[in-house]
mmCIF file of C-alpha atoms in Angstrom:
data_model
loop_
_atom_site.group_PDB
_atom_site.id
_atom_site.type_symbol
_atom_site.label_atom_id
_atom_site.label_comp_id
_atom_site.label_asym_id
_atom_site.label_seq_id
_atom_site.Cartn_x
_atom_site.Cartn_y
_atom_site.Cartn_z
ATOM 1 C CA MET G 6 -7.645 19.352 28.598
ATOM 2 C CA LYS G 7 -9.519 20.166 31.808
ATOM 3 C CA LEU G 8 -12.360 17.795 32.542
ATOM 4 C CA LEU G 9 -14.921 20.587 32.662
ATOM 5 C CA GLU G 10 -14.048 21.668 29.138
ATOM 6 C CA TRP G 11 -16.378 19.055 27.629
ATOM 7 C CA VAL G 12 -19.104 21.687 27.541
ATOM 8 C CA ASN G 13 -17.006 23.510 24.948
ATOM 9 C CA ILE G 14 -16.581 20.506 22.655
ATOM 10 C CA LYS G 15 -18.321 21.267 19.400
ATOM 11 C CA PRO G 16 -19.247 18.825 16.643
ATOM 12 C CA VAL G 17 -17.973 19.674 13.174
ATOM 13 C CA GLU G 18 -20.751 22.105 12.281
ATOM 14 C CA SER G 19 -20.278 21.897 8.506
ATOM 15 C CA LEU G 20 -21.097 18.166 8.645
ATOM 16 C CA LYS G 21 -24.427 18.489 10.444
ATOM 17 C CA GLY G 22 -27.057 16.497 8.579
ATOM 18 C CA LYS G 23 -24.591 15.225 5.964
ATOM 19 C CA ASP G 24 -23.913 11.624 4.969
ATOM 20 C CA LEU G 25 -20.605 9.789 5.293
ATOM 21 C CA LEU G 26 -20.322 7.541 2.249
ATOM 22 C CA THR G 27 -16.677 8.194 1.382
ATOM 23 C CA LEU G 28 -14.026 10.592 2.670
ATOM 24 C CA PHE G 29 -13.820 12.037 -0.848
ATOM 25 C CA ASP G 30 -16.990 13.919 0.115
ATOM 26 C CA TYR G 31 -15.293 15.729 3.006
ATOM 27 C CA SER G 32 -12.778 18.541 2.853
ATOM 28 C CA THR G 33 -9.316 18.108 4.303
ATOM 29 C CA GLU G 34 -10.211 20.577 7.042
ATOM 30 C CA GLU G 35 -13.324 18.571 7.950
ATOM 31 C CA VAL G 36 -11.299 15.355 8.201
ATOM 32 C CA LYS G 37 -8.780 17.083 10.472
ATOM 33 C CA GLU G 38 -11.571 18.512 12.637
ATOM 34 C CA LEU G 39 -13.164 15.068 12.971
ATOM 35 C CA LEU G 40 -9.861 13.601 14.139
ATOM 36 C CA GLU G 41 -9.372 16.389 16.667
ATOM 37 C CA LEU G 42 -12.902 15.834 17.974
ATOM 38 C CA ALA G 43 -12.262 12.085 18.189
ATOM 39 C CA LYS G 44 -9.090 12.715 20.195
ATOM 40 C CA ASN G 45 -10.940 14.940 22.657
ATOM 41 C CA LEU G 46 -13.888 12.560 22.984
ATOM 42 C CA LYS G 47 -11.486 9.685 23.663
ATOM 43 C CA PHE G 48 -9.794 11.671 26.433
ATOM 44 C CA LEU G 49 -13.094 12.557 28.056
ATOM 45 C CA THR G 50 -14.391 8.993 27.742
ATOM 46 C CA LYS G 51 -11.302 7.676 29.535
ATOM 47 C CA GLU G 52 -12.026 10.166 32.313
ATOM 48 C CA GLY G 53 -15.671 9.104 32.530
ATOM 49 C CA LYS G 54 -16.821 12.501 31.210
ATOM 50 C CA CYS G 55 -18.080 11.764 27.704
ATOM 51 C CA PRO G 56 -20.667 14.466 26.920
ATOM 52 C CA PRO G 57 -24.267 13.365 26.159
ATOM 53 C CA LEU G 58 -24.276 15.103 22.788
ATOM 54 C CA LEU G 59 -26.840 12.688 21.308
ATOM 55 C CA ALA G 60 -29.302 12.391 24.179
ATOM 56 C CA GLY G 61 -32.661 11.263 22.792
ATOM 57 C CA LYS G 62 -31.200 10.299 19.403
ATOM 58 C CA THR G 63 -31.554 6.853 17.797
ATOM 59 C CA LEU G 64 -29.211 5.342 15.213
ATOM 60 C CA GLY G 65 -30.537 2.470 13.107
ATOM 61 C CA MET G 66 -27.772 0.009 12.192
ATOM 62 C CA ILE G 67 -28.400 -2.231 9.172
ATOM 63 C CA PHE G 68 -26.087 -5.189 8.610
ATOM 64 C CA GLU G 69 -25.833 -7.304 5.488
ATOM 65 C CA LYS G 70 -22.471 -8.667 6.664
ATOM 66 C CA HIS G 71 -21.212 -10.089 9.937
ATOM 67 C CA SER G 72 -19.440 -7.646 12.224
ATOM 68 C CA THR G 73 -17.564 -7.394 15.504
ATOM 69 C CA ARG G 74 -15.884 -3.985 15.612
ATOM 70 C CA THR G 75 -18.406 -2.039 13.524
ATOM 71 C CA ARG G 76 -21.479 -3.204 15.393
ATOM 72 C CA ILE G 77 -20.095 -2.939 18.908
ATOM 73 C CA SER G 78 -18.274 0.367 18.407
ATOM 74 C CA PHE G 79 -21.320 2.100 16.923
ATOM 75 C CA GLU G 80 -23.642 0.678 19.563
ATOM 76 C CA VAL G 81 -21.362 1.608 22.450
ATOM 77 C CA GLY G 82 -20.553 4.965 20.861
ATOM 78 C CA MET G 83 -24.225 5.920 20.724
ATOM 79 C CA GLN G 84 -24.649 4.845 24.344
ATOM 80 C CA GLN G 85 -21.642 6.865 25.509
ATOM 81 C CA LEU G 86 -23.034 9.937 23.735
ATOM 82 C CA GLY G 87 -26.401 9.498 25.438
ATOM 83 C CA GLY G 88 -28.264 7.984 22.485
ATOM 84 C CA TYR G 89 -29.356 4.529 21.370
ATOM 85 C CA GLY G 90 -28.075 2.219 18.654
ATOM 86 C CA MET G 91 -30.594 -0.239 17.184
ATOM 87 C CA PHE G 92 -29.200 -3.378 15.504
ATOM 88 C CA MET G 93 -31.083 -4.567 12.426
ATOM 89 C CA HIS G 94 -29.947 -7.459 10.232
ATOM 90 C CA SER G 95 -31.111 -7.048 6.656
ATOM 91 C CA ARG G 96 -32.655 -10.542 6.654
ATOM 92 C CA ASP G 97 -35.013 -9.405 9.427
ATOM 93 C CA LEU G 98 -36.175 -6.328 7.516
ATOM 94 C CA GLN G 99 -38.559 -6.107 4.601
ATOM 95 C CA ILE G 100 -35.630 -4.889 2.504
ATOM 96 C CA GLY G 101 -34.381 -8.469 2.790
ATOM 97 C CA ARG G 102 -37.644 -9.671 1.223
ATOM 98 C CA GLY G 103 -37.668 -7.310 -1.725
ATOM 99 C CA GLU G 104 -38.924 -3.970 -0.384
ATOM 100 C CA SER G 105 -37.306 -1.210 -2.403
ATOM 101 C CA VAL G 106 -34.442 0.856 -1.048
ATOM 102 C CA TYR G 107 -36.572 3.935 -1.823
ATOM 103 C CA ASP G 108 -39.415 2.772 0.426
ATOM 104 C CA THR G 109 -37.061 1.604 3.166
ATOM 105 C CA ALA G 110 -35.235 4.944 3.201
ATOM 106 C CA HIS G 111 -38.454 6.920 3.608
ATOM 107 C CA VAL G 112 -39.863 4.637 6.299
ATOM 108 C CA LEU G 113 -36.692 4.559 8.403
ATOM 109 C CA SER G 114 -36.324 8.334 8.125
ATOM 110 C CA GLY G 115 -39.601 8.675 10.009
ATOM 111 C CA TYR G 116 -38.300 6.642 12.946
ATOM 112 C CA LEU G 117 -34.590 7.351 13.211
ATOM 113 C CA ASP G 118 -32.117 10.212 13.546
ATOM 114 C CA GLY G 119 -29.484 8.445 11.472
ATOM 115 C CA ILE G 120 -28.747 5.207 9.623
ATOM 116 C CA MET G 121 -25.505 3.249 9.639
ATOM 117 C CA ILE G 122 -25.297 0.461 7.073
ATOM 118 C CA ARG G 123 -22.727 -2.293 6.520
ATOM 119 C CA ALA G 124 -23.566 -3.487 3.034
ATOM 120 C CA ASN G 125 -22.396 -5.457 0.037
ATOM 121 C CA SER G 126 -23.008 -2.822 -2.627
ATOM 122 C CA HIS G 127 -21.821 0.768 -2.463
ATOM 123 C CA GLN G 128 -24.389 1.640 -5.098
ATOM 124 C CA MET G 129 -27.180 0.495 -2.795
ATOM 125 C CA VAL G 130 -25.858 2.665 0.026
ATOM 126 C CA GLU G 131 -25.730 5.656 -2.314
ATOM 127 C CA GLU G 132 -29.359 5.003 -3.224
ATOM 128 C CA LEU G 133 -30.311 4.751 0.452
ATOM 129 C CA ALA G 134 -28.599 8.076 1.182
ATOM 130 C CA GLU G 135 -30.262 9.728 -1.824
ATOM 131 C CA HIS G 136 -33.754 8.997 -0.513
ATOM 132 C CA ALA G 137 -33.254 9.114 3.275
ATOM 133 C CA GLN G 138 -34.069 12.337 5.122
ATOM 134 C CA VAL G 139 -31.543 11.536 7.869
ATOM 135 C CA PRO G 140 -27.742 11.102 7.677
ATOM 136 C CA VAL G 141 -26.505 7.790 6.292
ATOM 137 C CA ILE G 142 -23.125 6.429 7.436
ATOM 138 C CA ASN G 143 -21.189 3.866 5.440
ATOM 139 C CA GLY G 144 -20.094 1.138 7.857
ATOM 140 C CA LEU G 145 -18.470 -0.782 4.967
ATOM 141 C CA THR G 146 -19.239 -1.458 1.314
ATOM 142 C CA ASP G 147 -17.443 -3.209 -1.502
ATOM 143 C CA LEU G 148 -15.650 0.057 -2.386
ATOM 144 C CA PHE G 149 -15.111 2.061 0.815
ATOM 145 C CA HIS G 150 -14.658 1.762 4.589
ATOM 146 C CA PRO G 151 -14.348 5.387 5.770
ATOM 147 C CA CYS G 152 -14.952 4.834 9.488
ATOM 148 C CA GLN G 153 -12.065 2.384 9.617
ATOM 149 C CA ALA G 154 -9.781 4.886 7.907
ATOM 150 C CA LEU G 155 -10.582 7.617 10.440
ATOM 151 C CA ALA G 156 -9.644 5.245 13.266
ATOM 152 C CA ASP G 157 -6.440 4.377 11.398
ATOM 153 C CA MET G 158 -5.405 8.031 11.141
ATOM 154 C CA LEU G 159 -6.305 8.686 14.783
ATOM 155 C CA THR G 160 -4.056 5.788 15.797
ATOM 156 C CA LEU G 161 -1.145 6.973 13.677
ATOM 157 C CA GLN G 162 -1.462 10.487 15.084
ATOM 158 C CA GLU G 163 -1.283 9.061 18.607
ATOM 159 C CA VAL G 164 1.736 6.919 17.768
ATOM 160 C CA GLN G 165 3.678 9.127 15.368
ATOM 161 C CA GLY G 166 2.378 12.674 15.800
ATOM 162 C CA GLU G 167 2.177 14.904 12.738
ATOM 163 C CA LEU G 168 1.595 12.712 9.675
ATOM 164 C CA ALA G 169 2.264 15.118 6.817
ATOM 165 C CA GLY G 170 5.282 13.918 4.848
ATOM 166 C CA LYS G 171 5.375 10.456 6.423
ATOM 167 C CA LYS G 172 5.167 7.274 4.381
ATOM 168 C CA LEU G 173 2.253 4.864 4.701
ATOM 169 C CA THR G 174 2.555 1.490 2.980
ATOM 170 C CA TYR G 175 -0.343 -0.849 2.324
ATOM 171 C CA ILE G 176 0.436 -4.435 1.305
ATOM 172 C CA GLY G 177 -2.213 -6.776 -0.090
ATOM 173 C CA ASP G 178 -5.549 -6.524 -1.857
ATOM 174 C CA GLY G 179 -6.459 -3.140 -3.333
ATOM 175 C CA ASN G 180 -9.858 -3.311 -1.681
ATOM 176 C CA ASN G 181 -12.288 -1.085 0.230
ATOM 177 C CA VAL G 182 -9.894 -0.763 3.168
ATOM 178 C CA ALA G 183 -7.013 0.212 0.889
ATOM 179 C CA HIS G 184 -9.193 2.800 -0.862
ATOM 180 C CA SER G 185 -10.386 4.573 2.290
ATOM 181 C CA LEU G 186 -7.025 4.313 4.060
ATOM 182 C CA ALA G 187 -5.336 6.023 1.121
ATOM 183 C CA ILE G 188 -8.020 8.726 0.882
ATOM 184 C CA ALA G 189 -7.606 9.576 4.578
ATOM 185 C CA ALA G 190 -3.814 9.574 4.293
ATOM 186 C CA ALA G 191 -4.017 11.805 1.204
ATOM 187 C CA HIS G 192 -6.082 14.328 3.186
ATOM 188 C CA LEU G 193 -3.247 14.443 5.742
ATOM 189 C CA GLY G 194 -0.458 14.892 3.206
ATOM 190 C CA MET G 195 1.145 11.468 3.546
ATOM 191 C CA HIS G 196 3.193 9.614 0.945
ATOM 192 C CA ILE G 197 1.204 6.478 0.165
ATOM 193 C CA ALA G 198 2.542 3.271 -1.358
ATOM 194 C CA ILE G 199 0.199 0.410 -2.242
ATOM 195 C CA ALA G 200 1.652 -2.952 -3.278
ATOM 196 C CA THR G 201 -0.680 -5.566 -4.760
ATOM 197 C CA PRO G 202 -0.305 -8.594 -7.014
ATOM 198 C CA PRO G 203 -1.128 -7.933 -10.672
ATOM 199 C CA GLY G 204 -4.885 -7.797 -11.134
ATOM 200 C CA TYR G 205 -5.610 -6.784 -7.538
ATOM 201 C CA GLU G 206 -4.813 -3.068 -7.796
ATOM 202 C CA PRO G 207 -7.127 -0.367 -6.422
ATOM 203 C CA VAL G 208 -9.973 0.704 -8.703
ATOM 204 C CA GLU G 209 -8.464 3.005 -11.319
ATOM 205 C CA TRP G 210 -10.815 5.984 -10.963
ATOM 206 C CA ILE G 211 -10.470 5.863 -7.169
ATOM 207 C CA ALA G 212 -6.676 5.761 -7.405
ATOM 208 C CA GLU G 213 -6.687 8.764 -9.745
ATOM 209 C CA LYS G 214 -8.716 10.823 -7.273
ATOM 210 C CA ILE G 215 -6.471 9.755 -4.385
ATOM 211 C CA SER G 216 -3.360 10.789 -6.310
ATOM 212 C CA LYS G 217 -4.771 14.253 -7.054
ATOM 213 C CA LEU G 218 -5.841 14.722 -3.422
ATOM 214 C CA ALA G 219 -2.467 13.595 -2.093
ATOM 215 C CA ILE G 220 -0.539 15.929 -4.401
ATOM 216 C CA THR G 221 -2.799 18.840 -3.409
ATOM 217 C CA ASN G 222 -1.868 18.264 0.227
ATOM 218 C CA GLY G 223 1.859 17.725 -0.345
ATOM 219 C CA GLY G 224 1.800 13.938 -0.484
ATOM 220 C CA SER G 225 1.981 11.324 -3.217
ATOM 221 C CA LEU G 226 0.635 7.947 -4.325
ATOM 222 C CA LEU G 227 2.642 4.984 -5.625
ATOM 223 C CA ILE G 228 0.959 1.788 -6.830
ATOM 224 C CA THR G 229 3.317 -1.111 -7.447
ATOM 225 C CA THR G 230 3.512 -4.900 -7.632
ATOM 226 C CA ASP G 231 6.807 -4.864 -5.681
ATOM 227 C CA PRO G 232 6.214 -5.081 -1.893
ATOM 228 C CA VAL G 233 9.865 -4.368 -1.087
ATOM 229 C CA LYS G 234 9.805 -1.127 -3.070
ATOM 230 C CA ALA G 235 6.585 -0.140 -1.319
ATOM 231 C CA VAL G 236 7.959 -0.796 2.166
ATOM 232 C CA GLU G 237 11.300 0.994 1.745
ATOM 233 C CA GLY G 238 11.524 3.748 4.362
ATOM 234 C CA ALA G 239 7.938 3.264 5.534
ATOM 235 C CA ASP G 240 6.716 4.857 8.756
ATOM 236 C CA CYS G 241 3.647 2.618 8.790
ATOM 237 C CA ILE G 242 2.907 -0.788 7.273
ATOM 238 C CA TYR G 243 -0.713 -1.861 6.907
ATOM 239 C CA THR G 244 -2.287 -5.049 5.625
ATOM 240 C CA ASP G 245 -5.663 -6.766 5.436
ATOM 241 C CA VAL G 246 -6.893 -10.309 4.893
ATOM 242 C CA TRP G 247 -6.348 -11.706 1.412
ATOM 243 C CA THR G 248 -9.873 -13.083 1.124
ATOM 244 C CA SER G 249 -12.717 -10.896 2.402
ATOM 245 C CA MET G 250 -16.323 -11.843 3.137
ATOM 246 C CA GLY G 251 -18.117 -12.819 -0.043
ATOM 247 C CA GLN G 252 -14.891 -13.891 -1.783
ATOM 248 C CA GLU G 253 -14.650 -17.372 -0.273
ATOM 249 C CA GLU G 254 -14.802 -19.069 -3.686
ATOM 250 C CA GLU G 255 -11.604 -17.206 -4.633
ATOM 251 C CA THR G 256 -9.639 -18.390 -1.590
ATOM 252 C CA GLN G 257 -7.229 -20.798 -3.292
ATOM 253 C CA ALA G 258 -6.532 -18.456 -6.197
ATOM 254 C CA ARG G 259 -5.890 -15.598 -3.802
ATOM 255 C CA LEU G 260 -3.574 -17.641 -1.574
ATOM 256 C CA LYS G 261 -1.466 -18.393 -4.626
ATOM 257 C CA ALA G 262 -1.501 -14.804 -5.941
ATOM 258 C CA PHE G 263 -0.620 -13.207 -2.587
ATOM 259 C CA GLN G 264 1.990 -15.657 -1.297
ATOM 260 C CA SER G 265 4.883 -13.213 -1.829
ATOM 261 C CA PHE G 266 2.940 -10.355 -0.172
ATOM 262 C CA GLN G 267 3.049 -11.611 3.410
ATOM 263 C CA VAL G 268 4.152 -8.988 5.947
ATOM 264 C CA ASN G 269 7.020 -10.747 7.701
ATOM 265 C CA ASP G 270 10.440 -10.034 9.220
ATOM 266 C CA ALA G 271 12.200 -10.039 5.854
ATOM 267 C CA LEU G 272 9.799 -7.477 4.388
ATOM 268 C CA VAL G 273 9.656 -5.058 7.334
ATOM 269 C CA ALA G 274 13.455 -4.972 7.463
ATOM 270 C CA HIS G 275 13.188 -2.454 4.612
ATOM 271 C CA ALA G 276 11.002 -0.070 6.684
ATOM 272 C CA LYS G 277 12.114 2.394 9.331
ATOM 273 C CA THR G 278 13.032 0.682 12.585
ATOM 274 C CA ASP G 279 10.260 2.451 14.477
ATOM 275 C CA TYR G 280 7.540 1.663 11.898
ATOM 276 C CA ALA G 281 3.985 1.119 13.146
ATOM 277 C CA PHE G 282 2.093 -1.979 12.043
ATOM 278 C CA LEU G 283 -1.673 -1.711 11.538
ATOM 279 C CA HIS G 284 -4.353 -4.209 10.507
ATOM 280 C CA CYS G 285 -8.092 -3.543 10.393
ATOM 281 C CA LEU G 286 -8.853 -7.045 11.790
ATOM 282 C CA PRO G 287 -9.925 -9.802 11.759
ATOM 283 C CA ALA G 288 -6.463 -11.167 10.955
ATOM 284 C CA HIS G 289 -5.276 -14.527 9.674
ATOM 285 C CA ARG G 290 -1.946 -15.035 11.421
ATOM 286 C CA GLU G 291 0.723 -16.708 9.281
ATOM 287 C CA GLU G 292 -1.223 -15.793 6.151
ATOM 288 C CA GLU G 293 -1.123 -12.048 5.366
ATOM 289 C CA VAL G 294 1.056 -11.351 8.436
ATOM 290 C CA THR G 295 3.207 -13.415 10.758
ATOM 291 C CA ALA G 296 2.222 -13.735 14.404
ATOM 292 C CA SER G 297 5.608 -12.369 15.459
ATOM 293 C CA LEU G 298 4.765 -9.034 13.821
ATOM 294 C CA ILE G 299 1.076 -8.572 14.589
ATOM 295 C CA ASP G 300 1.752 -9.524 18.220
ATOM 296 C CA GLY G 301 5.094 -7.718 18.355
ATOM 297 C CA PRO G 302 6.246 -4.352 19.751
ATOM 298 C CA ASN G 303 5.596 -2.416 16.522
ATOM 299 C CA SER G 304 1.957 -3.491 16.347
ATOM 300 C CA TYR G 305 -0.862 -1.147 17.356
ATOM 301 C CA VAL G 306 -3.781 -3.202 16.072
ATOM 302 C CA PHE G 307 -5.767 -3.253 19.321
ATOM 303 C CA GLN G 308 -5.300 0.475 19.926
ATOM 304 C CA GLN G 309 -6.458 0.876 16.322
ATOM 305 C CA ALA G 310 -9.514 -1.319 16.957
ATOM 306 C CA GLU G 311 -10.460 0.676 20.067
ATOM 307 C CA ASN G 312 -10.165 3.892 18.103
ATOM 308 C CA ARG G 313 -13.051 2.775 15.894
ATOM 309 C CA LEU G 314 -15.211 3.703 18.891
ATOM 310 C CA HIS G 315 -13.829 7.206 19.336
ATOM 311 C CA ALA G 316 -13.559 8.114 15.646
ATOM 312 C CA GLN G 317 -17.152 7.023 15.109
ATOM 313 C CA LYS G 318 -18.327 9.076 18.082
ATOM 314 C CA ALA G 319 -16.897 12.121 16.345
ATOM 315 C CA VAL G 320 -18.784 11.199 13.172
ATOM 316 C CA LEU G 321 -22.019 10.521 15.038
ATOM 317 C CA ALA G 322 -21.836 13.709 17.081
ATOM 318 C CA SER G 323 -21.187 15.813 13.985
ATOM 319 C CA LEU G 324 -23.699 14.272 11.576
ATOM 320 C CA LEU G 325 -26.556 13.648 14.037
#
């Protein structure tokens, strides 16, 4: 790409003014266009030529949970696009003292051009989006983490090229990260394998929708309790922490349930030799993954973390 071609970069027009609550709401073509835009914005950013597509725009960022990557990537992304990201912890807002989501949505819509929220309840975020007059972006809920999944796919495209027909394996808790990762992979026609201990599988209705989407695009979905079966022939292996924020009381039970689901040398021996290892971070080394793997030559976790910035710029530019 020539540096002067940034003037021709176009946001995904069909997404203008829309929300991003889950990638189920986007077409496969829209997901592909977002990833292409993210790739181009990353290139231009590296060259110091990121276009000011959001000059004069303000994104309000509401956090109910602690954050490193989500907060910083959205804040920096708005700045690089010429706009402004405003951090707001829920405890500092009236919503943290009992103001209704309805009232909060209407008030914030009068001040902001968009709202990003990292929340406990997906239902609350849906309610916020229903009543807001500006786009609402899901920065993480108990069910979905779509921005993370876009960064994951961008990373895999950079590392492995065309993803259709390749095998993506997720090992661990069938949580929000697993849900959104599988949705994004299904859009791109990948064969998805998810291995969890019994009782920690993905939500059934979400898994059913993922399976239908994957089949439509030439892929497939396997859910199993056998990590070795899931990893066999994998092009990518992905894991997440066993105990997420808000689950601290379950820590000991989870450590016991997940002990045979660690991503280690013995497990990855069943994957392709050039597999890519991904982790959404933060990571607990020697728990869900050994240090030798997450810090080894097959790991792309820091490239993946950086790509949160560029994938989210594509989302911001298109929605706002």
